PDB file of C-alpha atoms in Angstrom:
ATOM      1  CA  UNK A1357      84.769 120.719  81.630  1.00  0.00           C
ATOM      2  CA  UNK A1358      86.224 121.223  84.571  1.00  0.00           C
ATOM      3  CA  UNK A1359      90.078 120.266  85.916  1.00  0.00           C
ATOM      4  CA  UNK A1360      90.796 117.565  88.111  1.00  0.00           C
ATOM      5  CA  UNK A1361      91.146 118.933  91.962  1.00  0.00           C
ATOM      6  CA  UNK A1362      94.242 117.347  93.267  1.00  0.00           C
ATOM      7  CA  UNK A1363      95.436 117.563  96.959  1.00  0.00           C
ATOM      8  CA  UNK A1364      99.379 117.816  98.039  1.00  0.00           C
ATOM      9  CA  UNK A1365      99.219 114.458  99.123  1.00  0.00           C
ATOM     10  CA  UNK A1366      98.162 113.217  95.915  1.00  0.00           C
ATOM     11  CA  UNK A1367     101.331 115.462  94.377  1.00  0.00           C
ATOM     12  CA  UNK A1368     103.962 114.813  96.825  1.00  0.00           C
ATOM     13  CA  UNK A1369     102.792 110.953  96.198  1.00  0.00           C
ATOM     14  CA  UNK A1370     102.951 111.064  92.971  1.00  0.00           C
ATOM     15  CA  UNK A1371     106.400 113.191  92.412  1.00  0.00           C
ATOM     16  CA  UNK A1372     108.073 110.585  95.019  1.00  0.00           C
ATOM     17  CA  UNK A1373     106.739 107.639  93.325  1.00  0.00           C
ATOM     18  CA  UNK A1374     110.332 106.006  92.740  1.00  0.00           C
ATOM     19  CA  UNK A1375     109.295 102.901  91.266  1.00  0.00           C
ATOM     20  CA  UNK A1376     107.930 102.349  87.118  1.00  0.00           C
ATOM     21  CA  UNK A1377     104.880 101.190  88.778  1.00  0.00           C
ATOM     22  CA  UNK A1378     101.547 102.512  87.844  1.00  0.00           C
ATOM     23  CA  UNK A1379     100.353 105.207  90.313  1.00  0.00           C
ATOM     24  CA  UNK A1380      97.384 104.430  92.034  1.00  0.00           C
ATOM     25  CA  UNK A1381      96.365 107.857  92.182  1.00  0.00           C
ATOM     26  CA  UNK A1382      96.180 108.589  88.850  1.00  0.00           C
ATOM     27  CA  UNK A1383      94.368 105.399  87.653  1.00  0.00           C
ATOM     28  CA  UNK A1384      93.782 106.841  84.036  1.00  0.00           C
ATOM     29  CA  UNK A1385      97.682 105.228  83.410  1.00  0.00           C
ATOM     30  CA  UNK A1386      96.561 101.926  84.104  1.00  0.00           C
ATOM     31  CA  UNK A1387      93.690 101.855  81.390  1.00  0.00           C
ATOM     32  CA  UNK A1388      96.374 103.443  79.061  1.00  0.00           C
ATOM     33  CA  UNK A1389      99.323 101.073  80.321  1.00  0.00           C
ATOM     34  CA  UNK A1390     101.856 104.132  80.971  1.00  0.00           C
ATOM     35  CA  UNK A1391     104.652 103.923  82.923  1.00  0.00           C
ATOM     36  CA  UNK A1392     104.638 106.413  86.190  1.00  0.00           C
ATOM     37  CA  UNK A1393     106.091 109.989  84.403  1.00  0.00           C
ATOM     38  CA  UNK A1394     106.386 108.600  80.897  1.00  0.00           C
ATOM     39  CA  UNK A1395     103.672 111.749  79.525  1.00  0.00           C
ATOM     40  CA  UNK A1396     103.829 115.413  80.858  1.00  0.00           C
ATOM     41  CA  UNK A1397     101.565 116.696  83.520  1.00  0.00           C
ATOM     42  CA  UNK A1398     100.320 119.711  83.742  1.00  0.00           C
ATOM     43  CA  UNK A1399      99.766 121.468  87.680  1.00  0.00           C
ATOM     44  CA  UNK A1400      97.637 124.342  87.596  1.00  0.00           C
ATOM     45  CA  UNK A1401      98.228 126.423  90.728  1.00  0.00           C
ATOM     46  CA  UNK A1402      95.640 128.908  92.006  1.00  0.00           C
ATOM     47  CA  UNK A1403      93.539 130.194  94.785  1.00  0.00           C
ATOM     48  CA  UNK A1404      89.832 130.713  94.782  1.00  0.00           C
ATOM     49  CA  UNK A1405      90.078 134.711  95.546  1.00  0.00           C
ATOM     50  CA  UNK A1406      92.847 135.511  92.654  1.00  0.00           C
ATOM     51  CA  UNK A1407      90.452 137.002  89.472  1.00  0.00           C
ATOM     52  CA  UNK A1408      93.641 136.482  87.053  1.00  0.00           C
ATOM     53  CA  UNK A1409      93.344 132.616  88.314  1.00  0.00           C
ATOM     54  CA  UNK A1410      89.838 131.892  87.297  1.00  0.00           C
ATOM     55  CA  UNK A1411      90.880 133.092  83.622  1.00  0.00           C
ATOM     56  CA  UNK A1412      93.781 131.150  83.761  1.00  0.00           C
ATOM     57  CA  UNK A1413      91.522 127.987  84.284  1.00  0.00           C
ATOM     58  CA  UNK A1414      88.643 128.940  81.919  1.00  0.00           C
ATOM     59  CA  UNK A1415      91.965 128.910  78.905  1.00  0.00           C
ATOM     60  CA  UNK A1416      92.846 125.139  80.231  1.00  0.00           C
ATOM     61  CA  UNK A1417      89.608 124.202  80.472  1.00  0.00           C
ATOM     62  CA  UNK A1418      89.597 125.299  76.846  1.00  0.00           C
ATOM     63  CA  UNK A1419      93.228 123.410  75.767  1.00  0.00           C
ATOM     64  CA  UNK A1420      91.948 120.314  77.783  1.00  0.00           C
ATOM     65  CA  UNK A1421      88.616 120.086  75.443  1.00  0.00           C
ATOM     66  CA  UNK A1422      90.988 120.422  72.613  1.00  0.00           C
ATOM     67  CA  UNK A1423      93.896 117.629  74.347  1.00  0.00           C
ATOM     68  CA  UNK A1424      91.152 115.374  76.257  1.00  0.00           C
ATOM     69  CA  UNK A1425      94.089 112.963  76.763  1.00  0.00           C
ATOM     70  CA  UNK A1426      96.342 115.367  78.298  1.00  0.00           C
ATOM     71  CA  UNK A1427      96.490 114.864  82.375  1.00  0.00           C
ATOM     72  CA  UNK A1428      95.422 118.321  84.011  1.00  0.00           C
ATOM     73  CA  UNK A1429      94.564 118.818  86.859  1.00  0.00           C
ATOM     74  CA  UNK A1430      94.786 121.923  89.758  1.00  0.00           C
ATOM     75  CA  UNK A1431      95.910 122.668  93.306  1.00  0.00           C
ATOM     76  CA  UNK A1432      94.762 124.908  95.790  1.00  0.00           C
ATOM     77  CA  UNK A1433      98.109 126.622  96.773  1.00  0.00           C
ATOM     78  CA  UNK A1434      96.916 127.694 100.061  1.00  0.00           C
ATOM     79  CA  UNK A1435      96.167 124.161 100.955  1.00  0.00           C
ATOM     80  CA  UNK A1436      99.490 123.219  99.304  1.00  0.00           C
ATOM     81  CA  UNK A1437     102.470 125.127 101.668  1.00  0.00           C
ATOM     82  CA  UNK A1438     105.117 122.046 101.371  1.00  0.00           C
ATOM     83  CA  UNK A1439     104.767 121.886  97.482  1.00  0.00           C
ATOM     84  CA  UNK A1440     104.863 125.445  97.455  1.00  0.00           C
ATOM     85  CA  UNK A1441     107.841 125.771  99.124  1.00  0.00           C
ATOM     86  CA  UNK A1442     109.789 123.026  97.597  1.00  0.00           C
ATOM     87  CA  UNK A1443     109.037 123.578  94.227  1.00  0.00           C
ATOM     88  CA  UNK A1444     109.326 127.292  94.265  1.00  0.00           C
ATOM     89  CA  UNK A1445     105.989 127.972  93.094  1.00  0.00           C
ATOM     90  CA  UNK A1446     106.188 132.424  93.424  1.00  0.00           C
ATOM     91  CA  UNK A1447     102.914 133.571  92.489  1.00  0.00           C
ATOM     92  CA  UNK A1448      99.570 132.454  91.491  1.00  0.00           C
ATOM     93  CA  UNK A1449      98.364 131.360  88.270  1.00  0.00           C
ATOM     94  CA  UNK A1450     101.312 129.064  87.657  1.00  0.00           C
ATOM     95  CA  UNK A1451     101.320 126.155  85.229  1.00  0.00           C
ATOM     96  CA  UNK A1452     103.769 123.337  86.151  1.00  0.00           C
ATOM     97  CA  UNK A1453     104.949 120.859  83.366  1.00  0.00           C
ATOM     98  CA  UNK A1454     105.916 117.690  85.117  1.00  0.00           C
ATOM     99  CA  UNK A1455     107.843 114.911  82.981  1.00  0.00           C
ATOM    100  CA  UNK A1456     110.066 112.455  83.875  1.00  0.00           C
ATOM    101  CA  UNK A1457     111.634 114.544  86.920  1.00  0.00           C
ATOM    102  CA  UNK A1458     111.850 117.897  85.204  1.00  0.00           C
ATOM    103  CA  UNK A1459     109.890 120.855  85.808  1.00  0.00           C
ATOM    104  CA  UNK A1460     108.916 124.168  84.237  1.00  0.00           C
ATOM    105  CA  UNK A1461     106.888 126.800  85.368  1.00  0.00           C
ATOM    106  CA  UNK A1462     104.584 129.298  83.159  1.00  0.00           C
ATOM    107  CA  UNK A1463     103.414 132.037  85.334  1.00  0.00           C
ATOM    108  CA  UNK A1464     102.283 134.353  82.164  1.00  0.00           C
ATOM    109  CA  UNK A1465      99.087 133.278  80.015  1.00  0.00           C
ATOM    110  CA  UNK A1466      98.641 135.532  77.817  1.00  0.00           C
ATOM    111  CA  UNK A1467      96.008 133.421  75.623  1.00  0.00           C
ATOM    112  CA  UNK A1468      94.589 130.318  74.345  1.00  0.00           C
ATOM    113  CA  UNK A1469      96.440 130.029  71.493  1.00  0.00           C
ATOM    114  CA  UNK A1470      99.996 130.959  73.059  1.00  0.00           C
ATOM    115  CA  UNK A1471      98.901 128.212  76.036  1.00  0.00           C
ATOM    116  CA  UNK A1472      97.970 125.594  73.456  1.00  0.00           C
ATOM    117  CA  UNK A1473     101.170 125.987  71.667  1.00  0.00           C
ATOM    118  CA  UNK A1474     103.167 125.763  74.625  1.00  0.00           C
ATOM    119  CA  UNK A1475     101.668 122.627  75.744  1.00  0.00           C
ATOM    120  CA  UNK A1476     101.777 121.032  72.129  1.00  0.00           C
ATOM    121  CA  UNK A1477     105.811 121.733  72.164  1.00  0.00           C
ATOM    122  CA  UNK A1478     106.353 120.324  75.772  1.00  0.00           C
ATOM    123  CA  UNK A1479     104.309 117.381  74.721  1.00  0.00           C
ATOM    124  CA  UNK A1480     105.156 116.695  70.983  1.00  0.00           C
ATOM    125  CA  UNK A1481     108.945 117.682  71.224  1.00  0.00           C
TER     126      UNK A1481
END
């Protein structure tokens, strides 16, 4: 299983969205009926020469089989200079928790289990 490519345009869309509306982007909230940023999203930043990045996304690729429902999806950073700017994005991997306007970053994966965790807590509370 592989994670959903998504382009700045499709982030900077979808973090602007201002509205409760359903994104259009993202059309897996209208079969679910969720508002906009009602679940976290998870932003996997990397680029295709970084070694430490391809681990990074075999471990999600493992979480997402265990939390299909979870939205996942990655970014190209080098593709990606306004979001990296404006969101402070320092290095490559970085994980980005998106809910309801609030962000954190997780630069440091230091296994499945940890990752797993850390995305149960953000999700579950």
């Amino acid at each position: 299983m592989t994670l959903k490519e998504w382009s700045e345009q499709d982030l900077l869309a979808w973090t602007l969205a201002t509205t409760e509306a359903v994104e259009p982007e993202f059309p897996e909230n209208a079969a679910e009926g969720h508002l906009a940023h009602s679940e976290p999203r998870y932003i996997f930043f990397y680029t295709p020469l970084c070694g430490t990045c391809k681990v990074g996304e075999r471990m999600l690729e493992v979480v997402q089989a265990l939390n299909p429902r979870t939205a996942m999806g990655r970014c190209n950073i080098n593709f990606s200079p306004l979001l990296a700017r404006n969101w402070q994005i320092e290095s490559v991997p970085c994980l980005v928790r998106w809910q309801q306007g609030a962000m954190d970053k997780k630069y440091r994966f230091d296994d499945v289990q940890e990752l797993h965790r850390w995305m149960n807590v953000t999700t579950n509370g």
